[in-house]
mmCIF file of C-alpha atoms and ligand atoms in Angstrom:
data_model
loop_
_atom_site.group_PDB
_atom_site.id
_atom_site.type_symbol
_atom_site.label_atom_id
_atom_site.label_comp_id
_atom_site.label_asym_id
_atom_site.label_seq_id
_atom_site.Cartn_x
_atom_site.Cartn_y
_atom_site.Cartn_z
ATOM 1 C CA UNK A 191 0.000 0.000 0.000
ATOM 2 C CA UNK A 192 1.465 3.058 -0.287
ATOM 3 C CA UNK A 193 2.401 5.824 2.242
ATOM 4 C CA UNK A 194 -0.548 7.757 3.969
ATOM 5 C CA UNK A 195 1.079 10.120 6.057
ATOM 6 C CA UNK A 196 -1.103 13.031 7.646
ATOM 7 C CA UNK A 197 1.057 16.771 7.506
ATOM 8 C CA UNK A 198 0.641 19.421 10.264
ATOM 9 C CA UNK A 199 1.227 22.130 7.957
ATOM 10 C CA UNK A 200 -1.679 23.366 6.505
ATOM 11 C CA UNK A 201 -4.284 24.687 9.133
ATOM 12 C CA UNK A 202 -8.497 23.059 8.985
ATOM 13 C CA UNK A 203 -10.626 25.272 7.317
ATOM 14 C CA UNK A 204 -12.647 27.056 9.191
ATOM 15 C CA UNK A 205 -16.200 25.985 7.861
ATOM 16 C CA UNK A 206 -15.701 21.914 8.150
ATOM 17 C CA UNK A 207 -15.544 21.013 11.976
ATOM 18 C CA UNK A 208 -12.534 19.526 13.642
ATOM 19 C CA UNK A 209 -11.580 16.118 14.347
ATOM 20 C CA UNK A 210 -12.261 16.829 17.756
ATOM 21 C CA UNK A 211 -15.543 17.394 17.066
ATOM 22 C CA UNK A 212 -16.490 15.124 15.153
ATOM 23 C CA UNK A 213 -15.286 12.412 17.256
ATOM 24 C CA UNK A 214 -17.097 13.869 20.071
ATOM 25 C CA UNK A 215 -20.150 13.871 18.388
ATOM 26 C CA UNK A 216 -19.987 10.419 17.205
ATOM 27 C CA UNK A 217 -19.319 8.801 20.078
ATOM 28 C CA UNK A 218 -22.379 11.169 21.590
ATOM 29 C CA UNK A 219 -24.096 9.762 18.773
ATOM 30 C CA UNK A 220 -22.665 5.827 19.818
ATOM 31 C CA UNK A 221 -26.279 4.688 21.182
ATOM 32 C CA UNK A 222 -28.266 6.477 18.477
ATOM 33 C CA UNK A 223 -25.876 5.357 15.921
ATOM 34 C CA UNK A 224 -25.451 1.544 16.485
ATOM 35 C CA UNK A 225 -29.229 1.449 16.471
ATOM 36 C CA UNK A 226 -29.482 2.896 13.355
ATOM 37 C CA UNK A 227 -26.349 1.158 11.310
ATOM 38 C CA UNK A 228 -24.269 -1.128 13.105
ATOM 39 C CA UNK A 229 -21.082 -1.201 11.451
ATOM 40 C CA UNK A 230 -22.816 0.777 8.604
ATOM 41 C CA UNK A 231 -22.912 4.750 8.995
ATOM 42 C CA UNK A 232 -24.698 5.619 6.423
ATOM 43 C CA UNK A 233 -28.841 6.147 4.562
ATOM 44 C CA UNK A 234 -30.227 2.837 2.918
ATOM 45 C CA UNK A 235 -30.902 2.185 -0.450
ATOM 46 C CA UNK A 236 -34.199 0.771 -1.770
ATOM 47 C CA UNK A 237 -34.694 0.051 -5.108
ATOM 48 C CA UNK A 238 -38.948 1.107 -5.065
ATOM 49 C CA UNK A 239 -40.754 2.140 -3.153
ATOM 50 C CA UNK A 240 -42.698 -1.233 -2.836
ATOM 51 C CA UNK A 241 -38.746 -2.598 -1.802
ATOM 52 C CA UNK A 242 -39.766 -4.852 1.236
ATOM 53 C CA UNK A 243 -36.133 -4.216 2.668
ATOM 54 C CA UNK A 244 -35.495 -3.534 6.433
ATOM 55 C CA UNK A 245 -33.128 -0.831 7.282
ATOM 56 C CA UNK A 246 -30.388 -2.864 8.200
ATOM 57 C CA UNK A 247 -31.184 -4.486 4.755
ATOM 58 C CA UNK A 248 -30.985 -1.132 2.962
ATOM 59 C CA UNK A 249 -27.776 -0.255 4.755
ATOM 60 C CA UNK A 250 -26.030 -3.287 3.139
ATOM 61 C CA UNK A 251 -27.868 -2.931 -0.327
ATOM 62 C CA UNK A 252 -26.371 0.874 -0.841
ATOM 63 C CA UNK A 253 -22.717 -0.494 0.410
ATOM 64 C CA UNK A 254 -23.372 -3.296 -1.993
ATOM 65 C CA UNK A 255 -23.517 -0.507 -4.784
ATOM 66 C CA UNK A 256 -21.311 1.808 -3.875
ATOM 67 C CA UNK A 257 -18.681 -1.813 -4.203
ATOM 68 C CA UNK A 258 -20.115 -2.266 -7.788
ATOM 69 C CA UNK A 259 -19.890 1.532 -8.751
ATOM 70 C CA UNK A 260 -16.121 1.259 -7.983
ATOM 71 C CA UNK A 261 -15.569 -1.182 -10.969
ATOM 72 C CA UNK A 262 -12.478 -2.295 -9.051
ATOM 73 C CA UNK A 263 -10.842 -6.293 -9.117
ATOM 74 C CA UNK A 264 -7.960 -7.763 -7.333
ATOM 75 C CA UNK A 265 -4.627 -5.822 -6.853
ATOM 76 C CA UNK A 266 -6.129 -2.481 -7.655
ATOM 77 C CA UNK A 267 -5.908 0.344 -4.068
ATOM 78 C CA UNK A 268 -9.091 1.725 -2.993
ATOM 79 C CA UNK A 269 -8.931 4.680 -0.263
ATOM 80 C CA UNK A 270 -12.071 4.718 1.677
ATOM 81 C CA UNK A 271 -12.611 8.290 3.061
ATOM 82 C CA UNK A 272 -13.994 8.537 6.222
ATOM 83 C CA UNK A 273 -14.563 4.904 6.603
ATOM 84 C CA UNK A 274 -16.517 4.809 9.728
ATOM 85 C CA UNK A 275 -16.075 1.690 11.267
ATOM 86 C CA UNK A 276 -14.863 -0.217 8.143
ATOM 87 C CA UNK A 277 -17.540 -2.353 7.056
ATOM 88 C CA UNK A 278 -17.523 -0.689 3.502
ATOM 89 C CA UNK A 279 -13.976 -0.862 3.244
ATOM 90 C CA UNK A 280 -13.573 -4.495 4.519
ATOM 91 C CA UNK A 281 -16.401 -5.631 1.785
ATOM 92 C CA UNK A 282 -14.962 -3.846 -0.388
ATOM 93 C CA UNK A 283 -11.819 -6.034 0.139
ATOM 94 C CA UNK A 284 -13.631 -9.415 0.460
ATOM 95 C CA UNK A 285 -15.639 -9.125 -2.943
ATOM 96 C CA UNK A 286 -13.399 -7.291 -5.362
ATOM 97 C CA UNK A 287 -10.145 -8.634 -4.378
ATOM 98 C CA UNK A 288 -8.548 -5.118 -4.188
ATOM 99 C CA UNK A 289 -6.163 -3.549 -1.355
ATOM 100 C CA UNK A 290 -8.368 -0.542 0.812
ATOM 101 C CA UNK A 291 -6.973 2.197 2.873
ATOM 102 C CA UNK A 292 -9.593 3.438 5.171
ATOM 103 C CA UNK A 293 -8.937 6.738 6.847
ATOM 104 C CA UNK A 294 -11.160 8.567 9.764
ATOM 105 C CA UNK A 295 -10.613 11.171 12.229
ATOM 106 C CA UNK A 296 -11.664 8.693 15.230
ATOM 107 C CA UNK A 297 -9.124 6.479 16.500
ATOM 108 C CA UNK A 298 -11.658 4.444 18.518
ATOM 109 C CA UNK A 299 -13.269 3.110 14.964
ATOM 110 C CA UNK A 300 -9.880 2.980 13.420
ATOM 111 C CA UNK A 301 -9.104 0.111 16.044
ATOM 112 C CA UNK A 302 -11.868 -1.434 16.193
ATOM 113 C CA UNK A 303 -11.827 -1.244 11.879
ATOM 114 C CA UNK A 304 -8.486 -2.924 12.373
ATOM 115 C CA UNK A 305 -9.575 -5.715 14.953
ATOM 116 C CA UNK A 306 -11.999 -6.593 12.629
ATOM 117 C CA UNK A 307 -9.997 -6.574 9.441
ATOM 118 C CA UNK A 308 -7.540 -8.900 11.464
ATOM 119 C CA UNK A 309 -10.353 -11.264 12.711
ATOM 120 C CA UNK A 310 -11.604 -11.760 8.817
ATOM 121 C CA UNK A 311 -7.734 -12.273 8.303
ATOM 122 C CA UNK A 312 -7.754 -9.511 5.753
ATOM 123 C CA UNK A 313 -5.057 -7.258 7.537
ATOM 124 C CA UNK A 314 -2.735 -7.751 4.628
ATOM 125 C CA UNK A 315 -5.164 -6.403 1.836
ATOM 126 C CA UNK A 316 -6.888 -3.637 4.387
ATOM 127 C CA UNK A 317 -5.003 -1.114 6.056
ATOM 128 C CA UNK A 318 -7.186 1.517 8.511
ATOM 129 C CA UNK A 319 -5.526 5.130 9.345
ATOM 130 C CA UNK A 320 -6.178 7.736 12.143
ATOM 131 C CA UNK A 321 -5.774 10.824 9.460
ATOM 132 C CA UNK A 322 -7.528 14.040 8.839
ATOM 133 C CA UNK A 323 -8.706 13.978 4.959
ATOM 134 C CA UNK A 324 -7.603 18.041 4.666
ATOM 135 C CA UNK A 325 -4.013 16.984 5.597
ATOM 136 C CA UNK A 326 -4.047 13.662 3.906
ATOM 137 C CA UNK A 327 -0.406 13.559 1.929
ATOM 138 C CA UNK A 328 -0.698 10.572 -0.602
ATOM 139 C CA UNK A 329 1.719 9.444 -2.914
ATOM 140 C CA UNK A 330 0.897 11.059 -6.622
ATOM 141 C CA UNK A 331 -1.257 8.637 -8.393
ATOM 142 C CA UNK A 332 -1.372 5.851 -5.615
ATOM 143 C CA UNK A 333 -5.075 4.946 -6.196
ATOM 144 C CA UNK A 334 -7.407 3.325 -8.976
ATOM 145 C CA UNK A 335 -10.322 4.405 -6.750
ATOM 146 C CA UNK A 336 -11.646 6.537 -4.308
ATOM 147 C CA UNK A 337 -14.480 6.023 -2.154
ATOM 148 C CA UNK A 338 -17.003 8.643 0.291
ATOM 149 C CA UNK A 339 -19.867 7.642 1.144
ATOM 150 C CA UNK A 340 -21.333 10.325 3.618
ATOM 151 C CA UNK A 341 -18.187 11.792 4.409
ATOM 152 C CA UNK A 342 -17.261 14.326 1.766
ATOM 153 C CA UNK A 343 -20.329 16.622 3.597
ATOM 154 C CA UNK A 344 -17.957 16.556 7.190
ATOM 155 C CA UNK A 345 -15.320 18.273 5.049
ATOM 156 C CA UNK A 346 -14.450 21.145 2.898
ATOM 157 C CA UNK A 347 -14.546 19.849 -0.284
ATOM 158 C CA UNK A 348 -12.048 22.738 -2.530
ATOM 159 C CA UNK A 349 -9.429 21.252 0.490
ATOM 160 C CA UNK A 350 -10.071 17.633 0.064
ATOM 161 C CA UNK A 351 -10.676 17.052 -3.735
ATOM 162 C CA UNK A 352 -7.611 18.441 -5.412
ATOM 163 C CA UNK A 353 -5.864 16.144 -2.854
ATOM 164 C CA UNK A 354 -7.988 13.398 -3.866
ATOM 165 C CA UNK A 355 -7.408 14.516 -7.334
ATOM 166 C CA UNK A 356 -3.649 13.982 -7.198
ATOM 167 C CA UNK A 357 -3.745 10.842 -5.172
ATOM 168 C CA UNK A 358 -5.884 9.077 -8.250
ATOM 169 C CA UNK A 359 -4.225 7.525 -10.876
ATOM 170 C CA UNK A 360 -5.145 9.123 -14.416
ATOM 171 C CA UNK A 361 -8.514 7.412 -15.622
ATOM 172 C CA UNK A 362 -9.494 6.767 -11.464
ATOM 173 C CA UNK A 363 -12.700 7.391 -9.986
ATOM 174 C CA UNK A 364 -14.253 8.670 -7.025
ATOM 175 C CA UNK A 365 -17.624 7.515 -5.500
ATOM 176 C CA UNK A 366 -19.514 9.852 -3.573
ATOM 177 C CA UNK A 367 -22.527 9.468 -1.845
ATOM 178 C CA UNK A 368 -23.133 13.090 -0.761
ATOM 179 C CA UNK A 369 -25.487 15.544 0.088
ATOM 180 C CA UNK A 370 -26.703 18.932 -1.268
ATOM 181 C CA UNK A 371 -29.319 21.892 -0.955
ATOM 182 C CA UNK A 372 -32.433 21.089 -3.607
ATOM 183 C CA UNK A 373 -32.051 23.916 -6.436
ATOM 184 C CA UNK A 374 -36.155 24.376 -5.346
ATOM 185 C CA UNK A 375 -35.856 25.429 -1.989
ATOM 186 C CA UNK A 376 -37.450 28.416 -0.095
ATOM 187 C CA UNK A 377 -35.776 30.853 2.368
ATOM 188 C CA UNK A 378 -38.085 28.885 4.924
ATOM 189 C CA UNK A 379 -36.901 25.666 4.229
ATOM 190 C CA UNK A 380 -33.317 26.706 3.719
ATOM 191 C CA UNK A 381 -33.479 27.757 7.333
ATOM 192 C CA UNK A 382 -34.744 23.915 8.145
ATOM 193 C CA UNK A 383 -31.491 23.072 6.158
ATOM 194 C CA UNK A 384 -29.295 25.007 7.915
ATOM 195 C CA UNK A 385 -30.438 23.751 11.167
ATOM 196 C CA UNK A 386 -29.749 20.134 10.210
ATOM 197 C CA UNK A 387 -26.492 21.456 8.799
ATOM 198 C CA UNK A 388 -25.516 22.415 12.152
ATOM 199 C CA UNK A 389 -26.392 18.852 14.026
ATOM 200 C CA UNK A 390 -25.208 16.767 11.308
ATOM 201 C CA UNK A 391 -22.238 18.428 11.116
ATOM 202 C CA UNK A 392 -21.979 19.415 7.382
ATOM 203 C CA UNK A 393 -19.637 21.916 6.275
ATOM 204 C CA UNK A 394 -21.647 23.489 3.992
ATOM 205 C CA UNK A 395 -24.670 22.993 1.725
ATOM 206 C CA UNK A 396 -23.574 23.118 -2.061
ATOM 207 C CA UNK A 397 -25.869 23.412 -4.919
ATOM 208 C CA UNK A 398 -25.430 20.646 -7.910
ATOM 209 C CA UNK A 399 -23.684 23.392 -9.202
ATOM 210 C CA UNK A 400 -21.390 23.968 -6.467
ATOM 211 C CA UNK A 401 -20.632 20.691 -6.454
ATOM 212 C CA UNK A 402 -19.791 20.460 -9.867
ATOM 213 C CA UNK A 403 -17.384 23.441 -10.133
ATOM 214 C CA UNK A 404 -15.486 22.133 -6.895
ATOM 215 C CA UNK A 405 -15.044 18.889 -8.765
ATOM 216 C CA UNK A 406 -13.737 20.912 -11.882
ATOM 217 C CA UNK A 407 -11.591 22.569 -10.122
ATOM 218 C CA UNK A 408 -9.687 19.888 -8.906
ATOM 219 C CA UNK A 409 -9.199 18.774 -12.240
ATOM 220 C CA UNK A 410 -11.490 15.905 -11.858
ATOM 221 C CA UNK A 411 -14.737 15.491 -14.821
ATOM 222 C CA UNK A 412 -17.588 15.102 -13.193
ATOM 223 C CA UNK A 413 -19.268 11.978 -14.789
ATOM 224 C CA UNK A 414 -22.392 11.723 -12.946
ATOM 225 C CA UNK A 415 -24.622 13.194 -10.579
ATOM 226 C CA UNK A 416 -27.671 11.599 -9.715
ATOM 227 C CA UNK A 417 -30.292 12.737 -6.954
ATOM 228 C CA UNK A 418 -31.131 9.862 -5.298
ATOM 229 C CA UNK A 419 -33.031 11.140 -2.482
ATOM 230 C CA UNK A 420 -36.035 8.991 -2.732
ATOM 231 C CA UNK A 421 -34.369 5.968 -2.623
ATOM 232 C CA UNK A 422 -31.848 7.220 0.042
ATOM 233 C CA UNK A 423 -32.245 9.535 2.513
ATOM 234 C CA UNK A 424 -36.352 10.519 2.318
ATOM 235 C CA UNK A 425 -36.960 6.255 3.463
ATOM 236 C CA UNK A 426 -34.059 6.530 5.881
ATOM 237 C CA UNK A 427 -35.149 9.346 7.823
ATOM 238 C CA UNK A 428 -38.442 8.127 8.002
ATOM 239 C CA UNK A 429 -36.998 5.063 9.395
ATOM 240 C CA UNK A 430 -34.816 7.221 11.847
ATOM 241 C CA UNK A 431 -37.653 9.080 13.162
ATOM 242 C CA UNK A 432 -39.426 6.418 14.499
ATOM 243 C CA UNK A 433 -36.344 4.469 16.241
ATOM 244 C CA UNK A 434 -35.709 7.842 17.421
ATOM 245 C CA UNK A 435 -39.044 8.489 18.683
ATOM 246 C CA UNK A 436 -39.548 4.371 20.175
ATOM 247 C CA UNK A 437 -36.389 3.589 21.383
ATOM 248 C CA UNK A 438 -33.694 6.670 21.417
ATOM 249 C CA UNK A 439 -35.508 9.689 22.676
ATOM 250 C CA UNK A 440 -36.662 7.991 25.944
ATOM 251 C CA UNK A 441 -32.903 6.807 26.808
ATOM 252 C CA UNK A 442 -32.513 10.643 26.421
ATOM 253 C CA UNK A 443 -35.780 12.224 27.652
ATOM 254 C CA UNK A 444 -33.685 12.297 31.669
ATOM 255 C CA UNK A 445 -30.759 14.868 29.626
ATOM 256 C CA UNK A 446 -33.141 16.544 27.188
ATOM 257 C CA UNK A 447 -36.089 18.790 27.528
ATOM 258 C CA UNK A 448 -39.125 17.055 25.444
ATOM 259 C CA UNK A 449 -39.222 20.706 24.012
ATOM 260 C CA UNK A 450 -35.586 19.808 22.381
ATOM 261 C CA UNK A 451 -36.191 16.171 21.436
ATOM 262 C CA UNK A 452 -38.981 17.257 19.850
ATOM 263 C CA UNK A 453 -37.767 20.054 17.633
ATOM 264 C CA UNK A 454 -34.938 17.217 16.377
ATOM 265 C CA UNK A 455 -37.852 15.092 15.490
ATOM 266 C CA UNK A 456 -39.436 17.824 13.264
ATOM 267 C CA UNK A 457 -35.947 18.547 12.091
ATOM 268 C CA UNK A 458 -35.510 14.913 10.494
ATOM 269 C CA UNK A 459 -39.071 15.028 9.170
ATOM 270 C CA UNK A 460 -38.865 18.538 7.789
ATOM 271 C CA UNK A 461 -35.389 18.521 5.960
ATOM 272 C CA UNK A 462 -36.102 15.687 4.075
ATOM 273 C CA UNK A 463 -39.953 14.565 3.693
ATOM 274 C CA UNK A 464 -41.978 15.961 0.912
ATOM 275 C CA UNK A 465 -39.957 17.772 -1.835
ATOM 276 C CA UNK A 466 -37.364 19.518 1.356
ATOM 277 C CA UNK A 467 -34.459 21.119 0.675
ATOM 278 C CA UNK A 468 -32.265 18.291 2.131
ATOM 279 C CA UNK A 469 -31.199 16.134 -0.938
ATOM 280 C CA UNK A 470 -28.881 13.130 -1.604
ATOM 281 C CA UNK A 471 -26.801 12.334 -4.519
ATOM 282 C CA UNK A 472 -24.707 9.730 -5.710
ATOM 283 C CA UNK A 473 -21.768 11.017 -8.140
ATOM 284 C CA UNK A 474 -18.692 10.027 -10.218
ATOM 285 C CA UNK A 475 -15.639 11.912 -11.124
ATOM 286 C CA UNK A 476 -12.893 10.549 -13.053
ATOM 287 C CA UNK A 477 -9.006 11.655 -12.826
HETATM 288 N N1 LIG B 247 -18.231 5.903 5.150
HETATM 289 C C1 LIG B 247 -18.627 5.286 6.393
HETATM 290 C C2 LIG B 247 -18.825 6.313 7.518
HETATM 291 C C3 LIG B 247 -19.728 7.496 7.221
HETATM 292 S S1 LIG B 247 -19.844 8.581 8.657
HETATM 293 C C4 LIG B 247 -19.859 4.466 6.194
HETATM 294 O O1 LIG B 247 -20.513 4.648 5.169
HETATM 295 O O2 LIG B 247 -20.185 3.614 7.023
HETATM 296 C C5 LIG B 247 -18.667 9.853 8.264
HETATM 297 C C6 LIG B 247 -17.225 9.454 8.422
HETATM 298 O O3 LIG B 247 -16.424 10.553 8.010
HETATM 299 C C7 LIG B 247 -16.781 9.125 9.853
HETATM 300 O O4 LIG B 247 -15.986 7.970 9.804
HETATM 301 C C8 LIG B 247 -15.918 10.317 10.250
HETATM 302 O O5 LIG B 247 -14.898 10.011 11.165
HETATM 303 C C9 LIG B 247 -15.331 10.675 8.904
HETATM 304 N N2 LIG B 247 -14.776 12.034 8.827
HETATM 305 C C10 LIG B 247 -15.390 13.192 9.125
HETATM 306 N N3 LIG B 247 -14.545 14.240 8.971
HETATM 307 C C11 LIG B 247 -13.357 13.705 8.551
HETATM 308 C C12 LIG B 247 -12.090 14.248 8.184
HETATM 309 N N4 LIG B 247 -11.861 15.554 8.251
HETATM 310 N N5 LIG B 247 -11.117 13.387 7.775
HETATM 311 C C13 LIG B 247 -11.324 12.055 7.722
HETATM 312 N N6 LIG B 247 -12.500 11.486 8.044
HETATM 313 C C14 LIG B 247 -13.507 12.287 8.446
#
């Protein structure tokens, strides 16, 4: 694999949040999260709406495609950007053959990544990383692939891509699953947006557009860019709600006013539901 070392030089933007954050929040976020996703932190993906799929289910189904979208086979290096707690990047490794670097900010995922990837005795062909993605100092062309599958949206994206960019071999690809701000929506539901911004952690909230020219500018084309919010995120929220609501909010109701849990609630519903400003897309870039 080749080296992955994380520089102190450059300082974090100011608009993505810090490691420290981030780490704080997820581990806030342990209880809520390992009801929602187990070793999966990410939306489902169902194919119709009619698809009978749990969310568990779903979870695996969009990991399942974000594998196939890589188009990758043995020997080729896949980085896996803020790999969670591995299970995309160790699947990734069992079905295609190829070596993975996974890299997070949370050290307490990247070992238990690394137990796992040790206990499936796939520590020679996946390799997990404590590193910060806006320092992240590949070697020049060290990847066929590139991975981020809700990840890209913790960081700022004209830092991250040109690095991404240069790490890629010519002809790579990245795989995002990402989010952005409908073209559609109102100052009323932008503020809804913003809000969620804020407690999901998102750096920003990029038009298509946005999106598009940050891509460009790294020197990347921009082969794709679907919406895939009604497959995604809409059924996945709706999902969230109500574990939030049955089994979540009640662990919490002895910390939280019912005022605050409430207003979350509504925040989930409202960002997404019916046409909101809260979207979810899945696109390719190629070096
Ligand atoms: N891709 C994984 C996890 C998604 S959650 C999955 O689908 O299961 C978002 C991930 O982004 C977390 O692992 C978080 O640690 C990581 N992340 C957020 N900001 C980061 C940064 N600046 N550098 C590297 N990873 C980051």
């Amino acid at each position: 694999m080749p080296p992955n070392v994380a520089s102190q030089d450059a300082s974090v933007p100011p608009t993505a949040p810090t490691p420290d954050v981030i780490e704080t929040s997820y581990d806030f976020a342990a209880e809520l999260l390992s009801k929602l996703g187990g070793s999966n932190f990410h939306c489902g993906w169902w194919d119709s709406p009619e698809d009978p799929r749990s969310l568990a289910e779903a979870q695996d189904h969009l990991t399942g495609r974000a594998v196939a979208d890589l188009a990758v086979g043995p020997g080729d290096r896949v980085l896996d950007l803020g790999c969670g707690m591995g299970g995309p990047a160790l699947r990734i490794a069992r079905e295609t053959g190829a070596d993975v670097l996974g890299v997070s900010v949370i050290p307490s995922h990247i070992e238990e990544a690394t137990r796992q990837a040790a206990q499936e005795g796939l520590a020679g062909q996946v390799r997990f990383e404590v590193a910060d993605a806006h320092h992240l100092e590949c070697a020049e062309a060290s990847f066929d692939a590139v991975v981020a599958i809700e990840s890209l949206g913790h960081m700022d994206r004209p830092v991250v891509l040109p690095r991404l960019a240069r790490a890629l071999k010519p002809g790579g690809r990245i795989v995002a699953y990402d989010y952005f701000l409908h073209g559609s929506a109102n100052a009323a539901q932008k503020a809804v947006a913003e809000a969620f911004r804020g407690i999901a952690l998102l750096s920003e909230y990029p038009r298509p557009e946005q999106i598009a020219g940050q891509v460009a500018d790294a020197g990347l084309d921009l082969l794709e860019f679907r919406d895939v919010t009604d497959r995604t995120s809409t059924p996945t929220y709706a999902r969230f709600g109500q574990i939030f609501r049955e089994e979540v909010a009640p662990a919490l109701a002895a910390v939280y006013s019912e005022e605050f849990l409430q207003g979350f609630l509504d925040l989930f519903a409202g960002s997404d539901a019916c046409g909101g400003p809260h979207h979810y897309t899945r696109w390719t870039a190629r070096r």
